[in-house]
mmCIF file of C-alpha atoms and ligand atoms in Angstrom:
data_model
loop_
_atom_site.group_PDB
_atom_site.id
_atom_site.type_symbol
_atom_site.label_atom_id
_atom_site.label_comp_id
_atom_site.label_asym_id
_atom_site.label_seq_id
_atom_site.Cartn_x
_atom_site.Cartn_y
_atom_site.Cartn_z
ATOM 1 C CA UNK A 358 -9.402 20.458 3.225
ATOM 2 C CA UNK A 359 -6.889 23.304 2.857
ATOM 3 C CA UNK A 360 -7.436 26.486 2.220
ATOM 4 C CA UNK A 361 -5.821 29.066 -0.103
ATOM 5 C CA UNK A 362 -5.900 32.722 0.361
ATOM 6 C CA UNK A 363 -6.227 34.432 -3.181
ATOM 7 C CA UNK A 364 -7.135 37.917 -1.605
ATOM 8 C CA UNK A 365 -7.138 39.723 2.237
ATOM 9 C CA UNK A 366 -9.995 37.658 3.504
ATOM 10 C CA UNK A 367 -11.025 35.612 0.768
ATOM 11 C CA UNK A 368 -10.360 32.018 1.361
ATOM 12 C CA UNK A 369 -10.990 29.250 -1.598
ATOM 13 C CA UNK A 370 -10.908 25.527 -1.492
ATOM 14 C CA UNK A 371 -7.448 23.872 -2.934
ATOM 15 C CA UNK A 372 -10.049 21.659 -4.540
ATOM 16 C CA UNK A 373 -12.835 23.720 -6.104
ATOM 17 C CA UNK A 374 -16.025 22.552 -7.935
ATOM 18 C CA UNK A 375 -16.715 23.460 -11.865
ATOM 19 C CA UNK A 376 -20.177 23.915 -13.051
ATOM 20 C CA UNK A 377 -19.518 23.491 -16.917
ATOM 21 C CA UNK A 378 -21.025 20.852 -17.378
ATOM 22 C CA UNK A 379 -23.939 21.175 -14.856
ATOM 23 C CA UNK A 380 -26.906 21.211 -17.606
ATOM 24 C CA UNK A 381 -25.679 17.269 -18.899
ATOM 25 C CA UNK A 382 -26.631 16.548 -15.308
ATOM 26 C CA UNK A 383 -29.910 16.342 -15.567
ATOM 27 C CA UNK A 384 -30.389 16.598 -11.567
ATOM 28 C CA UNK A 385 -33.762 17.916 -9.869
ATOM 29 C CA UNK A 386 -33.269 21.227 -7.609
ATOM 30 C CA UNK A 387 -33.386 18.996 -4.403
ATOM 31 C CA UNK A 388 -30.623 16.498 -6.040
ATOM 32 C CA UNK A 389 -28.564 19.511 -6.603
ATOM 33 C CA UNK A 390 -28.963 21.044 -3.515
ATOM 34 C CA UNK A 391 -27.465 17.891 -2.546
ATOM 35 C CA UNK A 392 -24.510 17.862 -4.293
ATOM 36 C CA UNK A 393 -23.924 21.552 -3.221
ATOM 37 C CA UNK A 394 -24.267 20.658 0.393
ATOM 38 C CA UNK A 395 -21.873 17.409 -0.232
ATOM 39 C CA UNK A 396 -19.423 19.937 -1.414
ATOM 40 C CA UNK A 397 -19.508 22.168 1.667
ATOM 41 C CA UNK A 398 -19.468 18.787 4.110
ATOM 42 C CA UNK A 399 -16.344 18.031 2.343
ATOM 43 C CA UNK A 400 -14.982 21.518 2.868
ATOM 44 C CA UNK A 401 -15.113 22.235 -1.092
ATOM 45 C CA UNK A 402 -16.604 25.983 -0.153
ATOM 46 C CA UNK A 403 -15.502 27.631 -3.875
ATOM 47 C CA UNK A 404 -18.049 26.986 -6.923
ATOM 48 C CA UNK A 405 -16.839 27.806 -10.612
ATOM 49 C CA UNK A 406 -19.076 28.931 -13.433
ATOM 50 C CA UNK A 407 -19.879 31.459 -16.689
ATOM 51 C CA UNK A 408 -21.948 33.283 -18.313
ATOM 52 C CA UNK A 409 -21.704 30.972 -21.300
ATOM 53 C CA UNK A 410 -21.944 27.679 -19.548
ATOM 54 C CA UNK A 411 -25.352 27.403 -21.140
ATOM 55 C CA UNK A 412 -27.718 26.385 -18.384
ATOM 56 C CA UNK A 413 -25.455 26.661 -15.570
ATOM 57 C CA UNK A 414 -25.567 29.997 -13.566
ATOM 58 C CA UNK A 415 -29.425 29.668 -13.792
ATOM 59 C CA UNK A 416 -29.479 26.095 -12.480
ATOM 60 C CA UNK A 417 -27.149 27.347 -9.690
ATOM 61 C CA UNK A 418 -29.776 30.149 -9.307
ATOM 62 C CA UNK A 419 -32.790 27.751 -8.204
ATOM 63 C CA UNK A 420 -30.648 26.047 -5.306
ATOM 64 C CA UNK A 421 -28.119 28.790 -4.055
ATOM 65 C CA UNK A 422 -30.411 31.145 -2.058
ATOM 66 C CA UNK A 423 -31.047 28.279 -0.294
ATOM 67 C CA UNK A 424 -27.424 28.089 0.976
ATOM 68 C CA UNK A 425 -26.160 30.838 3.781
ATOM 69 C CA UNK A 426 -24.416 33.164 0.978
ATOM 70 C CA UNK A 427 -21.281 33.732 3.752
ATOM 71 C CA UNK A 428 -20.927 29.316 3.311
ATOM 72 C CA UNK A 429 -19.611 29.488 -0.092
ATOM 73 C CA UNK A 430 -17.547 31.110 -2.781
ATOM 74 C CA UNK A 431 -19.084 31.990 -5.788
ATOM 75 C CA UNK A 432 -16.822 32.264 -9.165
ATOM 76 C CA UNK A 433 -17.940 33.549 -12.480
ATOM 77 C CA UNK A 434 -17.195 34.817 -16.140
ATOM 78 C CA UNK A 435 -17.697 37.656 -18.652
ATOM 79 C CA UNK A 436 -16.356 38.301 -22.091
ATOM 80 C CA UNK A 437 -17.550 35.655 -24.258
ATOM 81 C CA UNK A 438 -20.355 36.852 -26.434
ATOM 82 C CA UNK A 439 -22.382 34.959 -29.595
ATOM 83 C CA UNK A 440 -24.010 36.126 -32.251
ATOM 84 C CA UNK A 441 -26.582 34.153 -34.301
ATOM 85 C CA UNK A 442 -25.712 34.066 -37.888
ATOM 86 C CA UNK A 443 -27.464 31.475 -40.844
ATOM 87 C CA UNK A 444 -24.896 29.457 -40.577
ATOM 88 C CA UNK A 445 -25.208 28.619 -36.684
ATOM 89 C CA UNK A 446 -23.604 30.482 -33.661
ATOM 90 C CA UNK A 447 -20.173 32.644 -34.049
ATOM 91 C CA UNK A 448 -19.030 33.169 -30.581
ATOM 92 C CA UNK A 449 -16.841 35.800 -30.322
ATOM 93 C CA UNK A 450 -15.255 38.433 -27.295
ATOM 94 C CA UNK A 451 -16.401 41.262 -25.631
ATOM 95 C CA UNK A 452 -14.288 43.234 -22.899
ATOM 96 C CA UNK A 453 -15.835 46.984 -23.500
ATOM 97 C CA UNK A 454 -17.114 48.412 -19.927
ATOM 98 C CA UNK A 455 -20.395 48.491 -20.475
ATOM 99 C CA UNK A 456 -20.695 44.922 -21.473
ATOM 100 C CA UNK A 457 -18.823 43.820 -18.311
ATOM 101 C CA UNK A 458 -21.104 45.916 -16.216
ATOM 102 C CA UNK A 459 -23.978 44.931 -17.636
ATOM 103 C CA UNK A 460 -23.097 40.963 -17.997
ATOM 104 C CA UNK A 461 -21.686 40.708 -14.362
ATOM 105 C CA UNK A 462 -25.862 42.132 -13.464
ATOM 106 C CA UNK A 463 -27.010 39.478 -15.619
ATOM 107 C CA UNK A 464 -25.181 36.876 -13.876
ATOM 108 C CA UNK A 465 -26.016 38.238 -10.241
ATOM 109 C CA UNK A 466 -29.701 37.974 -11.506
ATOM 110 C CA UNK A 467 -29.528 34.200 -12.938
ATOM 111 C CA UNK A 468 -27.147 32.810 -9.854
ATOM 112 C CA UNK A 469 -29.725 34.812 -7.520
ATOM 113 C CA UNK A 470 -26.946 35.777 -5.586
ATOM 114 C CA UNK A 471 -25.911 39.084 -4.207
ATOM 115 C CA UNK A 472 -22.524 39.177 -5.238
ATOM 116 C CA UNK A 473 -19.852 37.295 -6.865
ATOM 117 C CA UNK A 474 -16.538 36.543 -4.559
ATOM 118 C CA UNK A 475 -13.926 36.131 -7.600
ATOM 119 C CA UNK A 476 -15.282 37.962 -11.630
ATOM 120 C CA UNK A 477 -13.072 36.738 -14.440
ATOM 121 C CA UNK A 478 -12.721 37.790 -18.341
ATOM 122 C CA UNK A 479 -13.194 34.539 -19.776
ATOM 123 C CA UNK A 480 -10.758 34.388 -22.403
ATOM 124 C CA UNK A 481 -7.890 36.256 -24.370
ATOM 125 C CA UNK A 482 -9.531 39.169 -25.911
ATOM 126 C CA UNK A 483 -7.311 40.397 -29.186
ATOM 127 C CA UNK A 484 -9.703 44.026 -28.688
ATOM 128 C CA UNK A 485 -8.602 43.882 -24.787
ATOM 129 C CA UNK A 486 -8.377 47.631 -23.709
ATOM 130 C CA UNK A 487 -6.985 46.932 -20.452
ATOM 131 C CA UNK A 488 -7.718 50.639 -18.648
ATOM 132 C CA UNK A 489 -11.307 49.782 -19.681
ATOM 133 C CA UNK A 490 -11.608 46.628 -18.214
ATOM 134 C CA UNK A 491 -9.635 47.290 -14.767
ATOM 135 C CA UNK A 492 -12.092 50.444 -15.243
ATOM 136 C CA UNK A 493 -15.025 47.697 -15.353
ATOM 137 C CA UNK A 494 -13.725 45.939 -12.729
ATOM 138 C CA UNK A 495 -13.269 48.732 -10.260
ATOM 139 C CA UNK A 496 -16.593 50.208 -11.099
ATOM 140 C CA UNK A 497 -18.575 46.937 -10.351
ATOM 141 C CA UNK A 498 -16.342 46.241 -7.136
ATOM 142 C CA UNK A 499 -17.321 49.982 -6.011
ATOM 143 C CA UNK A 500 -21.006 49.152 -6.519
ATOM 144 C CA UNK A 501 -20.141 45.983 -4.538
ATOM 145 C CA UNK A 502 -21.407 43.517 -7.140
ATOM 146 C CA UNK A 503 -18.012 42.021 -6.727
ATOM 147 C CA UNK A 504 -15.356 40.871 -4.243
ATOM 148 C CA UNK A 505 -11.912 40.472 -6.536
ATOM 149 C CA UNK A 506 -11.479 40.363 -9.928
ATOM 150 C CA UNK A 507 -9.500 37.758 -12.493
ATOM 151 C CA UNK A 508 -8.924 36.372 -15.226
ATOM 152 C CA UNK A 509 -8.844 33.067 -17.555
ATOM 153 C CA UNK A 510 -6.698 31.826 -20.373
ATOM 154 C CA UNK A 511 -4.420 34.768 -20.873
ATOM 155 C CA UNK A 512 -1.040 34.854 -21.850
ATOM 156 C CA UNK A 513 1.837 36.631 -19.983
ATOM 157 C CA UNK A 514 1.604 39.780 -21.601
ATOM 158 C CA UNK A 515 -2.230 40.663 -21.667
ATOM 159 C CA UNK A 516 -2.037 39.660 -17.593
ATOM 160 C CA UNK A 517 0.911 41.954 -17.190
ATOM 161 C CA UNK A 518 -0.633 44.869 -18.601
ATOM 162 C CA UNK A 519 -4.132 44.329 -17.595
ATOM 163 C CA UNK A 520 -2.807 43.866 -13.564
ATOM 164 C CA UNK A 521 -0.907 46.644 -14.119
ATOM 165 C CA UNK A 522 -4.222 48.851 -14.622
ATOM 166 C CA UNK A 523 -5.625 46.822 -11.419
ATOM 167 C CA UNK A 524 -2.813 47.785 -9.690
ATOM 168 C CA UNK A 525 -1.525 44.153 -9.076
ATOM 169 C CA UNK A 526 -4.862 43.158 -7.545
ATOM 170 C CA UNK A 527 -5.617 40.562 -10.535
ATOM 171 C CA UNK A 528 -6.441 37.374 -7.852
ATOM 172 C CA UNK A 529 -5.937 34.422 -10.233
ATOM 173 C CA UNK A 530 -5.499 33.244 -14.050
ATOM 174 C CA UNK A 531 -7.839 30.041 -14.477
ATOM 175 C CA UNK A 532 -5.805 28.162 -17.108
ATOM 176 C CA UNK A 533 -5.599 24.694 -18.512
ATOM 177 C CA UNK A 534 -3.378 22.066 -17.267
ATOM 178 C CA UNK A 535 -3.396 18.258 -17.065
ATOM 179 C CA UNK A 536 -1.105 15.115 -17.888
ATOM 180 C CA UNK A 537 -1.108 15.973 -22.005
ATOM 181 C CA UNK A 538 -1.352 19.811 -22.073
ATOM 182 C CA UNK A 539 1.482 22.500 -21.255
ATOM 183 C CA UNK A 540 0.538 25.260 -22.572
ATOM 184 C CA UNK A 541 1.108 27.842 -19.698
ATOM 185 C CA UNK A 542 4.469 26.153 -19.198
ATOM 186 C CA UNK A 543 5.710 26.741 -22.393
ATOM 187 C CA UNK A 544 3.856 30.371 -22.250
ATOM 188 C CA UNK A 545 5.704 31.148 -19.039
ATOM 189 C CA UNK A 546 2.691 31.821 -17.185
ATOM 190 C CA UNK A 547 3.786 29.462 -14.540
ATOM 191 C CA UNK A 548 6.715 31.502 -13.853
ATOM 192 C CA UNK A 549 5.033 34.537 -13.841
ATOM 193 C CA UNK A 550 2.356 33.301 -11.387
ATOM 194 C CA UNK A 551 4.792 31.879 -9.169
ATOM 195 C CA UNK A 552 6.792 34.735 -8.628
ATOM 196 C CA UNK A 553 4.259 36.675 -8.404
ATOM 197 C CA UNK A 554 2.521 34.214 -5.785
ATOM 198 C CA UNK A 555 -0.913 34.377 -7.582
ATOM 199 C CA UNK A 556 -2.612 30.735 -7.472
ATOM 200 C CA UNK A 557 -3.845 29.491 -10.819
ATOM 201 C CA UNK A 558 -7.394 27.734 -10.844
ATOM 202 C CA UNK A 559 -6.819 24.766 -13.195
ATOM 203 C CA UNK A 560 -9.354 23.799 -15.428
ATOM 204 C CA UNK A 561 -9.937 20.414 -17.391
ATOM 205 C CA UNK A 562 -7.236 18.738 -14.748
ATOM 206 C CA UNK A 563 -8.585 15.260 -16.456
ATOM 207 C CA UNK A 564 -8.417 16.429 -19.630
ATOM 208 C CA UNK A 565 -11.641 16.502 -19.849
ATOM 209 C CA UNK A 566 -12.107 12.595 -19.311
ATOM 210 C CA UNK A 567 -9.975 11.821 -22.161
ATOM 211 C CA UNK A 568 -7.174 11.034 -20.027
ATOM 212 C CA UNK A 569 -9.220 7.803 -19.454
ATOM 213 C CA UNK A 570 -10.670 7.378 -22.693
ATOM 214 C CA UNK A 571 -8.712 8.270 -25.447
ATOM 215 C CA UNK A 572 -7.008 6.247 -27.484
ATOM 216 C CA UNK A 573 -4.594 9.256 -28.693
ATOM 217 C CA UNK A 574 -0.963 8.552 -28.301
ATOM 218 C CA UNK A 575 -0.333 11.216 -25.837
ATOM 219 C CA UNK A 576 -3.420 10.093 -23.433
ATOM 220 C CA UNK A 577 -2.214 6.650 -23.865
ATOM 221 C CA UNK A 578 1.334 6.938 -22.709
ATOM 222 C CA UNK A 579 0.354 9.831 -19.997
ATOM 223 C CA UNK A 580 -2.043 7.253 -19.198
ATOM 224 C CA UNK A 581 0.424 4.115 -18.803
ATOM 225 C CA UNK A 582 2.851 6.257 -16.857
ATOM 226 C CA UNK A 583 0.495 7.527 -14.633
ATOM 227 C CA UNK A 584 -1.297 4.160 -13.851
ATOM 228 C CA UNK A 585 1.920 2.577 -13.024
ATOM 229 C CA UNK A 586 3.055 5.281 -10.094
ATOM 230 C CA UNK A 587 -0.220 5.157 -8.976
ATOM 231 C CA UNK A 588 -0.299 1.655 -8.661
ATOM 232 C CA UNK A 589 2.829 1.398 -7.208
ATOM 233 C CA UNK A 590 1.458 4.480 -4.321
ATOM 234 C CA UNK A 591 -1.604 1.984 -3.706
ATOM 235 C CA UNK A 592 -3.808 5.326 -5.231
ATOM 236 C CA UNK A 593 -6.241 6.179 -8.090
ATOM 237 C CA UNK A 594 -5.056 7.779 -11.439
ATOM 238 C CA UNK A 595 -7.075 10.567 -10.870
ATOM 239 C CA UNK A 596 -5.988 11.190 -7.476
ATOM 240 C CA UNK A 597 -2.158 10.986 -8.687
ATOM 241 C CA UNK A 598 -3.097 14.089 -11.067
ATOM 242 C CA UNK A 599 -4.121 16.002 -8.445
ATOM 243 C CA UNK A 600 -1.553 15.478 -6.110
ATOM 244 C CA UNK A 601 0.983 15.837 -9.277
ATOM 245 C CA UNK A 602 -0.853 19.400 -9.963
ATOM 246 C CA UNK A 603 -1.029 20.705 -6.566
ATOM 247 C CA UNK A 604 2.565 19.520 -5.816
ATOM 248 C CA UNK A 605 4.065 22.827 -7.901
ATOM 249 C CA UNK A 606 5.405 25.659 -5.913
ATOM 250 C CA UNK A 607 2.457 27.922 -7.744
ATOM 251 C CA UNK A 608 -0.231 26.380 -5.223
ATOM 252 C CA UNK A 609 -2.231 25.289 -8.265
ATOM 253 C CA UNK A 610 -6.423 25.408 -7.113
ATOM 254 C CA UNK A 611 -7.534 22.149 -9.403
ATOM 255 C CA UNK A 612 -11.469 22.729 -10.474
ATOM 256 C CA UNK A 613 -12.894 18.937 -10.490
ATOM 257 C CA UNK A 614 -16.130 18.700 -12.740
ATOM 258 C CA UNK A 615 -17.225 15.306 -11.556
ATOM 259 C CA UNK A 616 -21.021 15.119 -11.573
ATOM 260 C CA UNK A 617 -20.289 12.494 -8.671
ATOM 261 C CA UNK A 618 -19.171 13.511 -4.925
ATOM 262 C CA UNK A 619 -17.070 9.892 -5.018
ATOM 263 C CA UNK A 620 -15.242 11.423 -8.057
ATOM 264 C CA UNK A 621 -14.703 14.513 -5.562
ATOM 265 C CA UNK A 622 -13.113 12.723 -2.991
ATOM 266 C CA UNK A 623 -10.873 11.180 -5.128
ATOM 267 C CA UNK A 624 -9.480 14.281 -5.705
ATOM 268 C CA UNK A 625 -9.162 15.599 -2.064
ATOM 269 C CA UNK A 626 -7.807 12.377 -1.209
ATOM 270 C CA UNK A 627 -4.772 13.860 -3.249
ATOM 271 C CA UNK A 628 -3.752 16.379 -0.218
ATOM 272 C CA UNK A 629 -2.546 13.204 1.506
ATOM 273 C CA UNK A 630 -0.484 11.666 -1.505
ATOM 274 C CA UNK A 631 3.292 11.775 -0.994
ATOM 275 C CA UNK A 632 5.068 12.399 -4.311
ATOM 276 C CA UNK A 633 8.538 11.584 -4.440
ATOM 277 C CA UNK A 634 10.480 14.983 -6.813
ATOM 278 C CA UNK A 635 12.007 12.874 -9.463
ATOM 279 C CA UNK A 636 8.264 11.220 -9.791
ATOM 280 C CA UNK A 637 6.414 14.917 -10.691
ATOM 281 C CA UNK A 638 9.264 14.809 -13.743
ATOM 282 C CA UNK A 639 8.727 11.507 -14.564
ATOM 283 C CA UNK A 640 4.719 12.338 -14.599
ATOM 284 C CA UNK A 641 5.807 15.820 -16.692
ATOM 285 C CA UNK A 642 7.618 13.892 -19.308
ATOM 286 C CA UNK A 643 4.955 10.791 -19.526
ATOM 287 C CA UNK A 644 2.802 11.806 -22.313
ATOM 288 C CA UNK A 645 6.231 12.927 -24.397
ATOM 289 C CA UNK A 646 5.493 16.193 -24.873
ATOM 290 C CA UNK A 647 8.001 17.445 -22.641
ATOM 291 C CA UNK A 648 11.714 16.815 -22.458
ATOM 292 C CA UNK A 649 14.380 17.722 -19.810
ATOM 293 C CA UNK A 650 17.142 19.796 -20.938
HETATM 294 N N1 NAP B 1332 -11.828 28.828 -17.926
HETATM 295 C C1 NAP B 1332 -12.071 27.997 -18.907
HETATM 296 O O1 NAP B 1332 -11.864 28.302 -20.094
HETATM 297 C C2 NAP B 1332 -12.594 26.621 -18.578
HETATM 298 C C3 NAP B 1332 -12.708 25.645 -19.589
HETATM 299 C C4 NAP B 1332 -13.196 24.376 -19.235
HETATM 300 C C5 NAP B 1332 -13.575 24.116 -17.920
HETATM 301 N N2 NAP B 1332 -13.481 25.109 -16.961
HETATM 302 C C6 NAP B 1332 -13.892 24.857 -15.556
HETATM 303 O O2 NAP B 1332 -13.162 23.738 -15.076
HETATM 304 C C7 NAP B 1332 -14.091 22.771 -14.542
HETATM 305 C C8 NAP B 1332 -13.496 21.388 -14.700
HETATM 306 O O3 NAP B 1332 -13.291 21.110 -16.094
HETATM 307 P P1 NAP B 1332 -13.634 19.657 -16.653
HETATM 308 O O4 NAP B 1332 -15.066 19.351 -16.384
HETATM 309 O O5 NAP B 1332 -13.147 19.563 -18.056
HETATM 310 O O6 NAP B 1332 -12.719 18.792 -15.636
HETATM 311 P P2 NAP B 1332 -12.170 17.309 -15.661
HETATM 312 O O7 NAP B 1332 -12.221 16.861 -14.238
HETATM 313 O O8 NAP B 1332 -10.883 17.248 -16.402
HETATM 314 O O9 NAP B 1332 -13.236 16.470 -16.522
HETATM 315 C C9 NAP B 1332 -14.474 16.105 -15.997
HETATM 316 C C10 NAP B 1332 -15.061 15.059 -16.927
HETATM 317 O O10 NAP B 1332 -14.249 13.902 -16.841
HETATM 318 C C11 NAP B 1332 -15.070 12.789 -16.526
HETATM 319 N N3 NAP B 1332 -14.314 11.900 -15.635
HETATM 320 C C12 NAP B 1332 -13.827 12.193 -14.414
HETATM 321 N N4 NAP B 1332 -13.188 11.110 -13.883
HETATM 322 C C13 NAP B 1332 -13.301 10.139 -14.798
HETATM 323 C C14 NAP B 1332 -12.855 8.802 -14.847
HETATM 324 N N5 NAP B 1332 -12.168 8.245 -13.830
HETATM 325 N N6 NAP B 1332 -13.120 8.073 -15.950
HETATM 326 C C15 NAP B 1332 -13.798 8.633 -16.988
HETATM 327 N N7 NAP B 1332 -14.272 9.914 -17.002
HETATM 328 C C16 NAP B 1332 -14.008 10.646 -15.918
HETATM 329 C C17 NAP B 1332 -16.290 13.365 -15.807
HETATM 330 O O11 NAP B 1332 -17.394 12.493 -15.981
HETATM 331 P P3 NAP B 1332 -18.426 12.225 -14.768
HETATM 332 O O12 NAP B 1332 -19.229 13.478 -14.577
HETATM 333 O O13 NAP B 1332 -19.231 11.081 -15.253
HETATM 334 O O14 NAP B 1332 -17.615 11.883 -13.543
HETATM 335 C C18 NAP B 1332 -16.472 14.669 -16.556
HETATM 336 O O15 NAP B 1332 -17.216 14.484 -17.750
HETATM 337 C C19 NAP B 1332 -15.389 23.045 -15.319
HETATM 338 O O16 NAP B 1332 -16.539 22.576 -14.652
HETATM 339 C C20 NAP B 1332 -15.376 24.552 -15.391
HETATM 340 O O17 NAP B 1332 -15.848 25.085 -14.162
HETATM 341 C C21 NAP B 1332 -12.992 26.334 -17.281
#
């Protein structure tokens, strides 16, 4: 495994684990002990979840004391909030200090943990205040409820000015990349990150699955392109993806959210995958929604 400093001190996994989808699982404590441990065999020391990941931090909660607490890496997220209305659930954002100190409690109590290495706003808030959430942040690392603070899914701008009230110690932006979406390339968060030298954590690296499974032109043709260089490498798809992410001077951090350790070791199996530079373009044009200019 390699290792990827985001912070003095702080190591992370290139390849970390994502809890998201943890409560489809359906595995007893003892089975996810398991899978934890498998994790830390492979070297995989960094574990993603959120407050809203339904069942998650609370399933994490039953197994984790279990664990030496200096063994692992524990990621989590604020900021997403719902409200019950008659027509359902209306999720919606909350970034205001006391909901970040008091949510970031709330989590330490469900994950039964003492602390929480890496805290992250969840998503783009359009009420961000950003002096009152670097405010949050360096209250609850003061009170020592947290290591290093981050975010997710923000744009250029809201990073800017919310590091600049952290006084450039934001640690990561956990974004979305994979064979059919580009967002943060055509945001310019990529640039921003690598100049900056602050390592994404890339969620939905799959897409989800659908890179498989969907019938959707862009899957299809990101899916024929892919399947033929990985053919030709002697590798899996999946393990092509990784390699392709991880092969970008940013020092991407792909989360896999595999239920299965094999599905986990195709992904580490990536570090070793030689990609030729004219192959990463021909991977970042494959699904046709990029061009070169
Ligand atoms: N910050 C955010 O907004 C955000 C949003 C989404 C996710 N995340 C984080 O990112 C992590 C990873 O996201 P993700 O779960 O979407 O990652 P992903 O690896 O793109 O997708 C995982 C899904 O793909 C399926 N899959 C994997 N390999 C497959 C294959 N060869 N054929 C068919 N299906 C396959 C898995 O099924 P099996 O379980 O059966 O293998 C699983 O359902 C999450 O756990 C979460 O921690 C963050």
């Amino acid at each position: 495994m390699e290792y990827i400093s985001i912070a003095p001190g702080m190591d992370f996994s290139r390849i970390i684990q994502g809890f998201w989808r943890l409560g489809q699982w359906n595995l007893s404590n003892k089975e996810l002990r398991g899978f934890l441990e498998g994790c830390l065999e492979r070297g995989v020391n960094t574990f993603d979840t959120a407050e809203i990941y339904g069942e998650s931090e609370s399933l994490l909660g039953k197994v984790l004391p279990e664990l030496k607490r200096s063994d692992y890496k524990l990621v989590t997220k604020t900021g997403i909030s719902i409200k019950k209305t008659p027509e359902g659930a209306f999720g919606y954002y909350d970034t205001r200090y006391r909901h970040m100190i008091e949510a970031c409690k709330a989590s330490i109590q469900r994950l039964k943990c003492e602390y929480i290495d890496l805290y992250l706003i969840h998503r783009e808030d359009p009420l961000l205040d950003p002096e009152e959430a670097a405010d949050a942040f360096k209250e609850l690392k003061r009170q020592g409820l947290i290591r290093e603070a981050g975010v997710s899914n923000f744009d250029p701008f809201k990073f800017q000015a919310l590091n600049e009230y952290m006084d450039g110690e934001l640690r990561t932006n956990q974004i979305e990349w994979n064979p059919c979406c580009f967002e943060h390339f055509e945001s310019g968060m990529m640039d921003l990150l690598t100049a900056k030298k602050i390592h994404p954590m890339i969620w939905s690296p799959l897409s989800g699955g659908r890179l498989f499974t969907s019938n959707d032109e862009v899957y299809v043709k990101a899916r024929e392109k892919f399947s033929e260089i990985a053919k030709e490498k002697g590798v899996l798809v999946e393990t092509l993806v990784y390699a392709w992410i991880m092969y970008h001077p940013v020092g991407a951090m792909p989360l896999a959210g595999s239920s299965r350790l094999a599905r986990l070791d195709n992904a580490i199996a990536a570090l070793k995958v030689e990609l030729e530079h004219a192959e990463w373009y021909e991977l970042y044009v494959a699904s046709g929604q990029k061009t070169l200019r």
